[in-house]
CSV table of C-alpha atoms in Angstrom, one decimal:
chain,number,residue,atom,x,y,z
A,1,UNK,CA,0.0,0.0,0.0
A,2,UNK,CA,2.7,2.1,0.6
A,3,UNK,CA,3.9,1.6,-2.9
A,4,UNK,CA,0.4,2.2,-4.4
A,5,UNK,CA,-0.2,5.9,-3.0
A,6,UNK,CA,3.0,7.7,-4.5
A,7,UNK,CA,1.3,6.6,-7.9
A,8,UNK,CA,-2.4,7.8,-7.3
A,9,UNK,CA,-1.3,11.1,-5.7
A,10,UNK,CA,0.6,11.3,-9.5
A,11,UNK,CA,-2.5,10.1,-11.2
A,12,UNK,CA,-4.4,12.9,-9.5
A,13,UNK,CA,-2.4,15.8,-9.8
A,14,UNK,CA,-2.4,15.0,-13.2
A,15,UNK,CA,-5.9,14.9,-13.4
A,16,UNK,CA,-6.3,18.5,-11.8
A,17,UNK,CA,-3.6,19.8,-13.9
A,18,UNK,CA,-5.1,19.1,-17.2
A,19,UNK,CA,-8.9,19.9,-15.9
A,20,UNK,CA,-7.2,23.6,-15.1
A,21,UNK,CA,-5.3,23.7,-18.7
A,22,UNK,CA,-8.6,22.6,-20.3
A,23,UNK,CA,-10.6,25.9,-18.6
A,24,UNK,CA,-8.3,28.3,-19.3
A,25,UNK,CA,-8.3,26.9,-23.0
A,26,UNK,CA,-12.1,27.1,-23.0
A,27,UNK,CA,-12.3,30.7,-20.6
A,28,UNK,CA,-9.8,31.8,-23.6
A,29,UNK,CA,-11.4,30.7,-26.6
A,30,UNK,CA,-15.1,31.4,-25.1
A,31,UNK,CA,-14.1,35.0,-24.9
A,32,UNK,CA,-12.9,35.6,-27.8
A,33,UNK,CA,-15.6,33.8,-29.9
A,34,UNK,CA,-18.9,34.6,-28.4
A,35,UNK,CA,-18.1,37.4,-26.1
A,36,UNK,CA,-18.2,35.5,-23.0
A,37,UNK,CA,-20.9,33.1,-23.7
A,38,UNK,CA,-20.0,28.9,-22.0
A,39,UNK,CA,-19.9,26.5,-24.3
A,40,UNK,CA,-21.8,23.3,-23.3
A,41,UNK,CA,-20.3,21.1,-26.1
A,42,UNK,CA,-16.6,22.4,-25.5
A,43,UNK,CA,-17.4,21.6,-21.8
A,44,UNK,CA,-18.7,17.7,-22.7
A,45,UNK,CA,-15.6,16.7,-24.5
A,46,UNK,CA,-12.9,18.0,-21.7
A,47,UNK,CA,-15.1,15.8,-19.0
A,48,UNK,CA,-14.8,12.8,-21.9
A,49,UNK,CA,-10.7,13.4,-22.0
A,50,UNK,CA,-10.1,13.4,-18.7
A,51,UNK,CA,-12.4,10.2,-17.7
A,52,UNK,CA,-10.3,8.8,-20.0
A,53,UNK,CA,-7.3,9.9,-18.9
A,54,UNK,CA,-8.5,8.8,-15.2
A,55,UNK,CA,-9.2,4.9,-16.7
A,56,UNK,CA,-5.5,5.2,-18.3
A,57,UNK,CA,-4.2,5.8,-15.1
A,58,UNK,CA,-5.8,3.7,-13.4
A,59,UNK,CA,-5.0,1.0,-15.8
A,60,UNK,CA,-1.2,1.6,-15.7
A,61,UNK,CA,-1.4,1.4,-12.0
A,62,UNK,CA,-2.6,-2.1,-11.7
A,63,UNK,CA,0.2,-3.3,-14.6
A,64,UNK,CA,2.8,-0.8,-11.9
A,65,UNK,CA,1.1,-3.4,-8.8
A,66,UNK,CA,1.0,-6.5,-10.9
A,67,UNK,CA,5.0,-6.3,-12.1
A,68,UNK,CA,6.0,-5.1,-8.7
A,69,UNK,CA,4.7,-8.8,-6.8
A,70,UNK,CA,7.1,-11.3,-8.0
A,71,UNK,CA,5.6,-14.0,-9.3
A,72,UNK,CA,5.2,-17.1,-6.9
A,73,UNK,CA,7.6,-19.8,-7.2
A,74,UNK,CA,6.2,-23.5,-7.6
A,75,UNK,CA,7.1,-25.3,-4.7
A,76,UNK,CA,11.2,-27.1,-4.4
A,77,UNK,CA,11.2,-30.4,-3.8
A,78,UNK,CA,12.6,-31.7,-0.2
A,79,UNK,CA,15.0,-34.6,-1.9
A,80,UNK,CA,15.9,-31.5,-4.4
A,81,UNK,CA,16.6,-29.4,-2.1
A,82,UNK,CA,18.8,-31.6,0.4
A,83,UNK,CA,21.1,-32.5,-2.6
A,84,UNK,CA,21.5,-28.7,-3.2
A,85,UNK,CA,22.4,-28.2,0.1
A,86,UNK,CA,24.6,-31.1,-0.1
A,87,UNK,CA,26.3,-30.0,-3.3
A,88,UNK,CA,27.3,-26.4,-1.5
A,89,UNK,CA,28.4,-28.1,1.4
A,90,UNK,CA,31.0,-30.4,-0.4
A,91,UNK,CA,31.6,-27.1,-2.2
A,92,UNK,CA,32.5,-24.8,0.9
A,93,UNK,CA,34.5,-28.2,2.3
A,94,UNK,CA,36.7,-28.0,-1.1
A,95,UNK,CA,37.4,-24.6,-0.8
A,96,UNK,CA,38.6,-25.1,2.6
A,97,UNK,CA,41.2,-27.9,1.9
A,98,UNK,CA,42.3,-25.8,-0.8
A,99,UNK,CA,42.9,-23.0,1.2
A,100,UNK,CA,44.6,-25.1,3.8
A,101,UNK,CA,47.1,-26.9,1.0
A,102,UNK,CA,47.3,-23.2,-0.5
A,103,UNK,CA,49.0,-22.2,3.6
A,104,UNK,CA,50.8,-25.4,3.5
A,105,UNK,CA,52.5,-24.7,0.5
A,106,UNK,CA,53.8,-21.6,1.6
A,107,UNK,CA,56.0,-22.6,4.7
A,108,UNK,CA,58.1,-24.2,2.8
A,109,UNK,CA,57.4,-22.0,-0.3
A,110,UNK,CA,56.5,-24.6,-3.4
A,111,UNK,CA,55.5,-22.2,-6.2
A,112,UNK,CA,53.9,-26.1,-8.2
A,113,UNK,CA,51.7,-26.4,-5.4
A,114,UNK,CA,51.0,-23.2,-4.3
A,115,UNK,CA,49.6,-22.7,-8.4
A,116,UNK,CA,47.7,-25.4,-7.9
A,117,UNK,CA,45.5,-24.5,-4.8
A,118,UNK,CA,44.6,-21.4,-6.1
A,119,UNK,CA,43.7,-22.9,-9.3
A,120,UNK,CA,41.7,-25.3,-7.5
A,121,UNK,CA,40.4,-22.5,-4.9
A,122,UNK,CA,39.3,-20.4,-7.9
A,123,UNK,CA,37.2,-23.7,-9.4
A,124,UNK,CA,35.5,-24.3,-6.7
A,125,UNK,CA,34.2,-20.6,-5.6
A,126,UNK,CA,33.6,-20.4,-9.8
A,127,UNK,CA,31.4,-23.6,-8.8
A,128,UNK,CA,29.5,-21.5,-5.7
A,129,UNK,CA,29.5,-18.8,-7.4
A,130,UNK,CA,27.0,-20.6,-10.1
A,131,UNK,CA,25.2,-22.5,-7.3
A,132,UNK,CA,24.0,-18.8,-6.4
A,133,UNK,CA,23.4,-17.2,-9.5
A,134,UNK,CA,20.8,-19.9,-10.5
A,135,UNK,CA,19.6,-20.2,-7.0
A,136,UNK,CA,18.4,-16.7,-7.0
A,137,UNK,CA,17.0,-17.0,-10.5
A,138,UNK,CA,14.9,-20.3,-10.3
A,139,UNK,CA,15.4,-22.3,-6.8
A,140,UNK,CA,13.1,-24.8,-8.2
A,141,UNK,CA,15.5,-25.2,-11.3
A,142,UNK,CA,18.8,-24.7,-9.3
A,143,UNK,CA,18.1,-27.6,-6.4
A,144,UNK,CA,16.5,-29.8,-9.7
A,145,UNK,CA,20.3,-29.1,-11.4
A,146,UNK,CA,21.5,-30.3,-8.4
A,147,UNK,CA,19.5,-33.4,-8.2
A,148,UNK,CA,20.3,-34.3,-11.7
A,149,UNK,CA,23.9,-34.3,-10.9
A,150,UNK,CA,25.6,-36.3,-8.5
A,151,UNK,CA,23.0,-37.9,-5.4
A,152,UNK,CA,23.5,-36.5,-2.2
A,153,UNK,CA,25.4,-39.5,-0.9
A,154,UNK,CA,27.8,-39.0,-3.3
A,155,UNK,CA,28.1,-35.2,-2.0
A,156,UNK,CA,28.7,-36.1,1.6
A,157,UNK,CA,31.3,-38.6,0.5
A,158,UNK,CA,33.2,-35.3,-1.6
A,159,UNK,CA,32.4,-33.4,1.5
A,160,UNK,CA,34.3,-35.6,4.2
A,161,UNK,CA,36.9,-36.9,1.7
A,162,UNK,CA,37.8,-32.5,1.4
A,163,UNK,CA,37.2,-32.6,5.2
A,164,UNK,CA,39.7,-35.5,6.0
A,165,UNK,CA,42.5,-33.8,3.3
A,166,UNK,CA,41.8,-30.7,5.5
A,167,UNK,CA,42.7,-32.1,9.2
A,168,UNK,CA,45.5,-33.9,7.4
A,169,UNK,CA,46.9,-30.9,6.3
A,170,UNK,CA,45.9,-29.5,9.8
A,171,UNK,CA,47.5,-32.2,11.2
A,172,UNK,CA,51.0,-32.1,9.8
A,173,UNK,CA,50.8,-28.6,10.4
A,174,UNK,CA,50.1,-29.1,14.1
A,175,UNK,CA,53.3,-31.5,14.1
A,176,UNK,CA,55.7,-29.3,12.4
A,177,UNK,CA,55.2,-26.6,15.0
A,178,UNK,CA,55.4,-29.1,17.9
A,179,UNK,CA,58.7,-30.6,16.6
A,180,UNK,CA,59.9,-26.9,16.5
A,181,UNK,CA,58.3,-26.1,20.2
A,182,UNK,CA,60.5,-29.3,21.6
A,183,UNK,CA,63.8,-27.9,19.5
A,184,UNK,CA,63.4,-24.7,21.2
A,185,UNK,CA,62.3,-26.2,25.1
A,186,UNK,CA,66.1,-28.4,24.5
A,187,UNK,CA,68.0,-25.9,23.7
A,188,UNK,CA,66.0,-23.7,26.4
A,189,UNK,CA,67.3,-27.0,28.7
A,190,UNK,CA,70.9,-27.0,27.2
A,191,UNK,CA,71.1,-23.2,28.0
A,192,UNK,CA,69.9,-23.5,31.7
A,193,UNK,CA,72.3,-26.4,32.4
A,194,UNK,CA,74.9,-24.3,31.1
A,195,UNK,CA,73.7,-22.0,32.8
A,196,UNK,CA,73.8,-23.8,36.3
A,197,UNK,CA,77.2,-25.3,35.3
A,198,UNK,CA,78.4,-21.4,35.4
A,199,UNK,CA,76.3,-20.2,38.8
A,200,UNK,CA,78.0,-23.7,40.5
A,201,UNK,CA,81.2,-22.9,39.4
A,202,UNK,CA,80.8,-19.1,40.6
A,203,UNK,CA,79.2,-20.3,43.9
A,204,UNK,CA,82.9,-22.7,44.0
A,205,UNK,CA,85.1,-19.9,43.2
A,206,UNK,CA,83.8,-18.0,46.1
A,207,UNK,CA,82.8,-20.7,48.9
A,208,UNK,CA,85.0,-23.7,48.1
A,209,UNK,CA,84.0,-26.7,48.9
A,210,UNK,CA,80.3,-26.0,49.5
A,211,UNK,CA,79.1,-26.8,45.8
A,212,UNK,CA,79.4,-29.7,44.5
A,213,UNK,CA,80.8,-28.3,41.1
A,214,UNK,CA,84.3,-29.6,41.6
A,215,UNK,CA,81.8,-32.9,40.1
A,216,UNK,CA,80.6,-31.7,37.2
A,217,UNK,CA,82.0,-33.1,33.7
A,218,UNK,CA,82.6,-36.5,35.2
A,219,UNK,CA,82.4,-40.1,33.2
A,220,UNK,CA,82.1,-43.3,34.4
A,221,UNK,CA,85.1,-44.6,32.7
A,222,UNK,CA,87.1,-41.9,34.8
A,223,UNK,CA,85.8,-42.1,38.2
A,224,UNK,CA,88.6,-42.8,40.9
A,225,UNK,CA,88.9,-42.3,44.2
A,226,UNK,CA,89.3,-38.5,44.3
A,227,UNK,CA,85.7,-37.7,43.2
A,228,UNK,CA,84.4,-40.5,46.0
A,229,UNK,CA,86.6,-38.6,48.5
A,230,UNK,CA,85.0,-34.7,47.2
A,231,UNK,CA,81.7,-36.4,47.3
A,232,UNK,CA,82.4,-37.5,51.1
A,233,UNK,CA,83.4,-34.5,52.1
A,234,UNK,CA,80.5,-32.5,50.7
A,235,UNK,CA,78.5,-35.0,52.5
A,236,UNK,CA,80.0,-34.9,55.8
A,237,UNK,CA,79.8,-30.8,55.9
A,238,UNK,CA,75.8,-31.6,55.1
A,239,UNK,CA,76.2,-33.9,57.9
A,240,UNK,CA,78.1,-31.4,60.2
A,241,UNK,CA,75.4,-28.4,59.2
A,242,UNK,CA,72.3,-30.4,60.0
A,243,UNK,CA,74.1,-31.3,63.7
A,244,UNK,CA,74.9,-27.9,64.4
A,245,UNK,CA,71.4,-26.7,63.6
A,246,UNK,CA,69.7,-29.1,65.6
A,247,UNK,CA,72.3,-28.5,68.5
A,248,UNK,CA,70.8,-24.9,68.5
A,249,UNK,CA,67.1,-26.2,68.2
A,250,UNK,CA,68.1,-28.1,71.4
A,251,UNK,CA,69.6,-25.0,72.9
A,252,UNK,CA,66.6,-22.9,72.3
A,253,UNK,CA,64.1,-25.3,73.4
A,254,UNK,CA,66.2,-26.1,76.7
A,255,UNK,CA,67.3,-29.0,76.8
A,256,UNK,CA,70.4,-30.0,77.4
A,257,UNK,CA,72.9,-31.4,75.0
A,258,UNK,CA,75.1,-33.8,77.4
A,259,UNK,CA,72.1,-35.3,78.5
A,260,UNK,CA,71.0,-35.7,74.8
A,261,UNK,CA,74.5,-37.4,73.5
A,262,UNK,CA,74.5,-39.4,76.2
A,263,UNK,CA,70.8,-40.3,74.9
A,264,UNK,CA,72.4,-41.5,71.5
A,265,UNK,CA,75.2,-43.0,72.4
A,266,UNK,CA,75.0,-44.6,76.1
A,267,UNK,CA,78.4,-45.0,77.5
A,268,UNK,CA,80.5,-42.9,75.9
A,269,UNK,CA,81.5,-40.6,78.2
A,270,UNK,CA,82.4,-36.7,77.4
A,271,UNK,CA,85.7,-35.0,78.4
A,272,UNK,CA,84.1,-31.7,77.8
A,273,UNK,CA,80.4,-30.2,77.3
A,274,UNK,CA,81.2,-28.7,74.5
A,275,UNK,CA,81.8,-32.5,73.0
A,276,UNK,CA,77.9,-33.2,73.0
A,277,UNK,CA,78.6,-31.5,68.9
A,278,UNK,CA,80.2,-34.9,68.0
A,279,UNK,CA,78.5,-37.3,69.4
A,280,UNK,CA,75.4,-35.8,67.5
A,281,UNK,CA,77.1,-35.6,64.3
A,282,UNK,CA,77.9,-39.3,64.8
A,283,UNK,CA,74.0,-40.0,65.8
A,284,UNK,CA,73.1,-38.4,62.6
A,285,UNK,CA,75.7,-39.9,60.2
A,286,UNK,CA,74.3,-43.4,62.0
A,287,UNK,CA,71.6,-43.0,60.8
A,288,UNK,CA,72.3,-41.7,57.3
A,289,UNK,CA,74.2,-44.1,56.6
A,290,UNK,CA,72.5,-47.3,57.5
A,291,UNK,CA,72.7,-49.7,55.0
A,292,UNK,CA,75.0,-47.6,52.9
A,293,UNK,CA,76.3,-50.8,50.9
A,294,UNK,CA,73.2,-52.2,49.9
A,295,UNK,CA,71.7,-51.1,46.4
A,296,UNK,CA,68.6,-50.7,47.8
A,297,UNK,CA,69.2,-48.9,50.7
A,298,UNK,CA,68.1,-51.7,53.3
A,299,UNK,CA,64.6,-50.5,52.6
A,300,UNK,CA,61.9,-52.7,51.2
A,301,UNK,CA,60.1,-50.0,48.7
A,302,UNK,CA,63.4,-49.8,47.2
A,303,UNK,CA,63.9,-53.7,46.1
A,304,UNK,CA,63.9,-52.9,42.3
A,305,UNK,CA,67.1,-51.0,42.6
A,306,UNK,CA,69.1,-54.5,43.6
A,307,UNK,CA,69.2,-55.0,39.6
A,308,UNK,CA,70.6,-51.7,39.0
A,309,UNK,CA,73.6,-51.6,36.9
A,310,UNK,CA,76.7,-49.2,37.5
A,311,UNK,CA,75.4,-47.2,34.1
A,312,UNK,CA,72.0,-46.0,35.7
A,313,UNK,CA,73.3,-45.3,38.8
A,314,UNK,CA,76.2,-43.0,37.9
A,315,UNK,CA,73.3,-41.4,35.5
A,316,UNK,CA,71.3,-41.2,38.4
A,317,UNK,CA,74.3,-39.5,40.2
A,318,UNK,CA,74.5,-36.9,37.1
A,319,UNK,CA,71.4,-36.2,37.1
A,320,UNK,CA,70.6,-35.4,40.6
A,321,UNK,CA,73.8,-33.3,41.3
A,322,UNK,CA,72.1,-30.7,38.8
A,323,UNK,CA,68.8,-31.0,39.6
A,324,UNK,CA,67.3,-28.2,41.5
A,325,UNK,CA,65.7,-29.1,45.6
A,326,UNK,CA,61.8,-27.9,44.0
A,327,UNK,CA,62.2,-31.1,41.7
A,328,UNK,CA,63.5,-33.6,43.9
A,329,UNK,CA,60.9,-32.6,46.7
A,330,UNK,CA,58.1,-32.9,44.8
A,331,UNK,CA,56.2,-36.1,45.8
A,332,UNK,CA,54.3,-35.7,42.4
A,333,UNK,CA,57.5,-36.6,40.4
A,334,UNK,CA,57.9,-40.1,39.7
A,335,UNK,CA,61.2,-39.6,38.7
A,336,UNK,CA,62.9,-39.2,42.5
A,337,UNK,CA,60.2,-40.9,43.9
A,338,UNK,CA,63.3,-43.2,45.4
A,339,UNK,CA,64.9,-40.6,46.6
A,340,UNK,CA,61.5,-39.8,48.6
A,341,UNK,CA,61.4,-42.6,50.2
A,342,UNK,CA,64.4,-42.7,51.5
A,343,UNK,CA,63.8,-39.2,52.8
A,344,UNK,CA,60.8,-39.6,54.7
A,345,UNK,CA,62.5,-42.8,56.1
A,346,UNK,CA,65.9,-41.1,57.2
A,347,UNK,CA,63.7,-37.9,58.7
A,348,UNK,CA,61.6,-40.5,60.9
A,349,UNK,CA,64.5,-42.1,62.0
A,350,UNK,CA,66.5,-38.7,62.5
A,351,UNK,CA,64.2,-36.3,64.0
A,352,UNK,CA,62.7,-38.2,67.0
A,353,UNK,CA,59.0,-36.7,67.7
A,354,UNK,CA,59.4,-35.3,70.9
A,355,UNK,CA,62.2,-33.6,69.3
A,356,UNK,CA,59.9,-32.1,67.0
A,357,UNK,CA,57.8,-31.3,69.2
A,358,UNK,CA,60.2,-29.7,71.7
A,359,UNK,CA,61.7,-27.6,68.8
A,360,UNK,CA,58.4,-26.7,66.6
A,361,UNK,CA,55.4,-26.7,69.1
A,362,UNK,CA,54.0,-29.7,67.0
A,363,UNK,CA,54.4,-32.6,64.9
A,364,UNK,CA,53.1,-31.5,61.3
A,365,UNK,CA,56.5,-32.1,59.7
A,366,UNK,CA,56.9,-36.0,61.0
A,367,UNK,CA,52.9,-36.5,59.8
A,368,UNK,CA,53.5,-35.4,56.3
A,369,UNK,CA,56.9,-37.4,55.9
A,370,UNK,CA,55.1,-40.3,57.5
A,371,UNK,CA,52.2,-39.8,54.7
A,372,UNK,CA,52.5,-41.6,51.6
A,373,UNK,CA,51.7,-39.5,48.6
A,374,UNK,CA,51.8,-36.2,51.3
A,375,UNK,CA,53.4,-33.1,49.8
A,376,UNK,CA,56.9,-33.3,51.9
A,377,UNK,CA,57.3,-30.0,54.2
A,378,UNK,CA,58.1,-26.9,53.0
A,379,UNK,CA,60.1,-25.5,56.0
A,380,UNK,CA,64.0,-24.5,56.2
A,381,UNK,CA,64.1,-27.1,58.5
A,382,UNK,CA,63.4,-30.0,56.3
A,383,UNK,CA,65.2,-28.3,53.4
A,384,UNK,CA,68.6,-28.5,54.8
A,385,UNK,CA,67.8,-32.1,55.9
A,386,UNK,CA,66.6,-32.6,52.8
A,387,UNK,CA,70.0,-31.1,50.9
A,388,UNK,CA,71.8,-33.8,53.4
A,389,UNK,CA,69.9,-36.3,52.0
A,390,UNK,CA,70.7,-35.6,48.6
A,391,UNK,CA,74.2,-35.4,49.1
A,392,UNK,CA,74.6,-38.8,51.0
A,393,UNK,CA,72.4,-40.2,48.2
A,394,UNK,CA,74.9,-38.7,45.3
A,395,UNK,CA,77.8,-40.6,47.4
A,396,UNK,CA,75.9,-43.8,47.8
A,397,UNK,CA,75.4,-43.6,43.8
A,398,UNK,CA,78.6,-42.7,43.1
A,399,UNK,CA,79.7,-45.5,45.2
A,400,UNK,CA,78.1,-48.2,43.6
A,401,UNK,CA,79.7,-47.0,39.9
A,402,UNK,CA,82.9,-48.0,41.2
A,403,UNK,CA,83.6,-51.3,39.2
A,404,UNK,CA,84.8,-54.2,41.6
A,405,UNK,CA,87.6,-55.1,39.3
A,406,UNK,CA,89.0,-51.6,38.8
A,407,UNK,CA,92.3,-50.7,40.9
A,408,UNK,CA,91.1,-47.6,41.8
A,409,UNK,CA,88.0,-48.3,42.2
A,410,UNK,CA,85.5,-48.6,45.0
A,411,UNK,CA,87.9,-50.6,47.0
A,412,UNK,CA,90.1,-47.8,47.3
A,413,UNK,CA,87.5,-45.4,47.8
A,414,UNK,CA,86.0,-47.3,50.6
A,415,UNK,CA,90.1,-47.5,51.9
A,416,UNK,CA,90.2,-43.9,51.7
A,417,UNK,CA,87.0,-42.9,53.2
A,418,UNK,CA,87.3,-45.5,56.0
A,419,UNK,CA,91.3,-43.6,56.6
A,420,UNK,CA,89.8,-40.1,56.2
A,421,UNK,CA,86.7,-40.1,58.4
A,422,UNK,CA,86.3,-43.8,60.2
A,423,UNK,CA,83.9,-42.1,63.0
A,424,UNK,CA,81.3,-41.4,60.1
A,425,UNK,CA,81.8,-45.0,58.8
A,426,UNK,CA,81.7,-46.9,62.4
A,427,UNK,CA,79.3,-49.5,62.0
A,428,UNK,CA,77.6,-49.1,58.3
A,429,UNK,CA,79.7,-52.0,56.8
A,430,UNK,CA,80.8,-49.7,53.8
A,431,UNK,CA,83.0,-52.6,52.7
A,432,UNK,CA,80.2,-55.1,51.6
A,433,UNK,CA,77.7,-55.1,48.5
């Protein structure tokens, strides 16, 4: 309706135009004739004209009304009509895998192929492109095209078989980059252990003897006795360090050392006070050190280390000496998980719980080494115990690379350690396998 009344407001003005041309014609010619006088017959054939002019009007408005309404359609067929839809959906698939063989081409550039997915890019939107035009001339016609062609199965086959050469190409995209990632996280790894090589042998250079750097760049065709002996001492100081703190613990919570040594070792009796420092250095490397010769540590979750050969245990050694504490303290890691248990077992046997309790107001450390699976504490305390641990661990490894057969092997090493510190070795049978 809106449409209609722009053309009968022009009909009519029309209309009133003319009827004013008409009188002035007939005012003019009336007065000039017969002075004035109307003329009935002049009047007659204007009204005549412009009824007819009203019906042509009127009759150009309804051919205006009937050519604006688009003719209706006849109806599309549903199997037409799903093959249609079929035919541009294996189309739009097409165009995809073309594009995606088009990016593949281009990383690394291949001008043969990178020609031929834009030839066959440009085919296939040609092919949409027609889908369209006849779509939006005849539907009817278009999805019957369609139907004459190939049957809809035979479209959804076209459209997975583009789909499947699209997640390929996807696919060995996906690899490439991943391959790339892992290049740059080793040489990221290669950097940081040069890295910590560099920080060890700075943190050497300025506290000897409190790194174990002096370590690094060994091979288990060259071990001798020297790197047992640096690996003993670095474990004794650990040894030493944990004493003296929990001398102080003692101290602060008031108890009294003498009566504590002579708790640890019953009838050994002390020249001087100040002696009580040794006989708990000698409780603790006791206990550290029990079961030193065996593989497995004397512990029953550790029986699968009995087959271990002298290869994975000096790459156990290796490996550990560079590792950083977060790593070997998380009880998520399956990789130290040996290591853990022979932590939580050393810390039980160590730190007694009224000690704990006397020194800490509670127990939480010994429940969450006596846990299995716990998170291990988080506290200085059981950090430097921890770093003891690892060191008497790296010199039990190192230990059991030795080859039996060698010279200067872990005879000689167990000679030397036995002449250097026999105190710390009283009693763990380092001399057995």
């Amino acid at each position: 309706m809106a449409a209609e009344l722009p053309q009968q407001k022009a009909g009519g003005g029309l209309a009133r135009r003319l009827v004013r041309l008409l009188r002035r014609k007939r005012s003019t010619s009336g007065s000039v004739a017969g002075g004035g006088e109307y003329d009935e017959s002049s009047m007659d054939s204007s009204i005549n004209s412009l009824s007819k002019l009203k019906l042509s009007a009127a009759k150009l408005d309804v051919l205006f009304r009937s050519a604006a309404q688009p003719a209706a359609s006849p109806a599309v067929d549903a199997a037409a009509a799903h093959a249609l839809v079929a035919s541009l959906f294996a189309g739009v698939s097409a165009v995809k895998a073309a594009y995606a063989q088009l990016q593949q081409a281009q990383h690394p550039y291949d001008a043969e192929a990178i020609q031929s997915a834009d030839a066959a890019m440009v085919a296939e939107l040609t092919k949409l492109s027609d889908h369209k035009r006849r779509f939006a001339r005849d539907p009817a016609a278009a999805a019957k095209s369609a139907a004459a062609g190939p049957a809809a199965l035979a479209a959804h086959a076209d459209e997975q078989r583009h789909l499947l050469r699209t997640y390929e190409i996807t696919a060995g995209k996906l690899g490439r980059e991943l391959r790339a990632r892992d290049a740059e996280a080793e040489r990221a790894r290669a950097a940081l252990a040069d890295d910590l090589r560099a920080a060890r042998a700075l943190e050497e250079r300025a506290h000897p003897g409190r790194t174990l750097a002096a370590l690094d760049g060994l091979h288990l065709s060259g071990l001798n006795a020297t790197h047992f002996l640096t690996a003993l001492r670095h474990a004794a100081r650990s040894v030493r360090s944990f004493a003296k703190s929990m001398l102080v613990e003692m101290r602060r919570a008031g108890w009294d050392p003498v009566a504590a040594a002579a708790a640890a070792h019953p009838g050994v009796p002390l020249r001087h006070p100040g002696d009580a420092k040794f006989a708990l250095e000698s409780f603790v490397a006791l206990k550290m050190f029990d079961g030193f010769h065996r593989r497995d540590f004397g512990l029953s979750a550790l029986h699968d280390r009995s087959s271990y050969d002298r290869r994975r245990l000096f790459d156990e050694f290796a490996e550990l000496k560079a590792a950083p504490a977060a790593e070997f303290l998380d009880a998520r890691s399956s990789r130290w998980g040996a290591l853990g248990e022979f932590l939580r077992d050393r810390y039980l046997s160590v730190v007694h719980e009224r000690m704990e309790a006397a020194f800490f107001g509670s127990t939480s450390q010994r429940g969450a080494a006596a846990s299995a699976g716990a998170a291990l504490p988080g506290t200085p305390w059981f950090a430097e115990f921890a770093e003891m641990a690892r060191r008497v661990w790296l010199l039990h490894c190192l230990f059991l690379a030795f080859d039996d057969g060698d010279d200067g092997g872990a005879g000689t090493a167990v000679a030397a350690a036995a002449a250097w510190g026999s105190p710390w070795c009283r009693g763990s049978k380092l001399g057995g396998r």
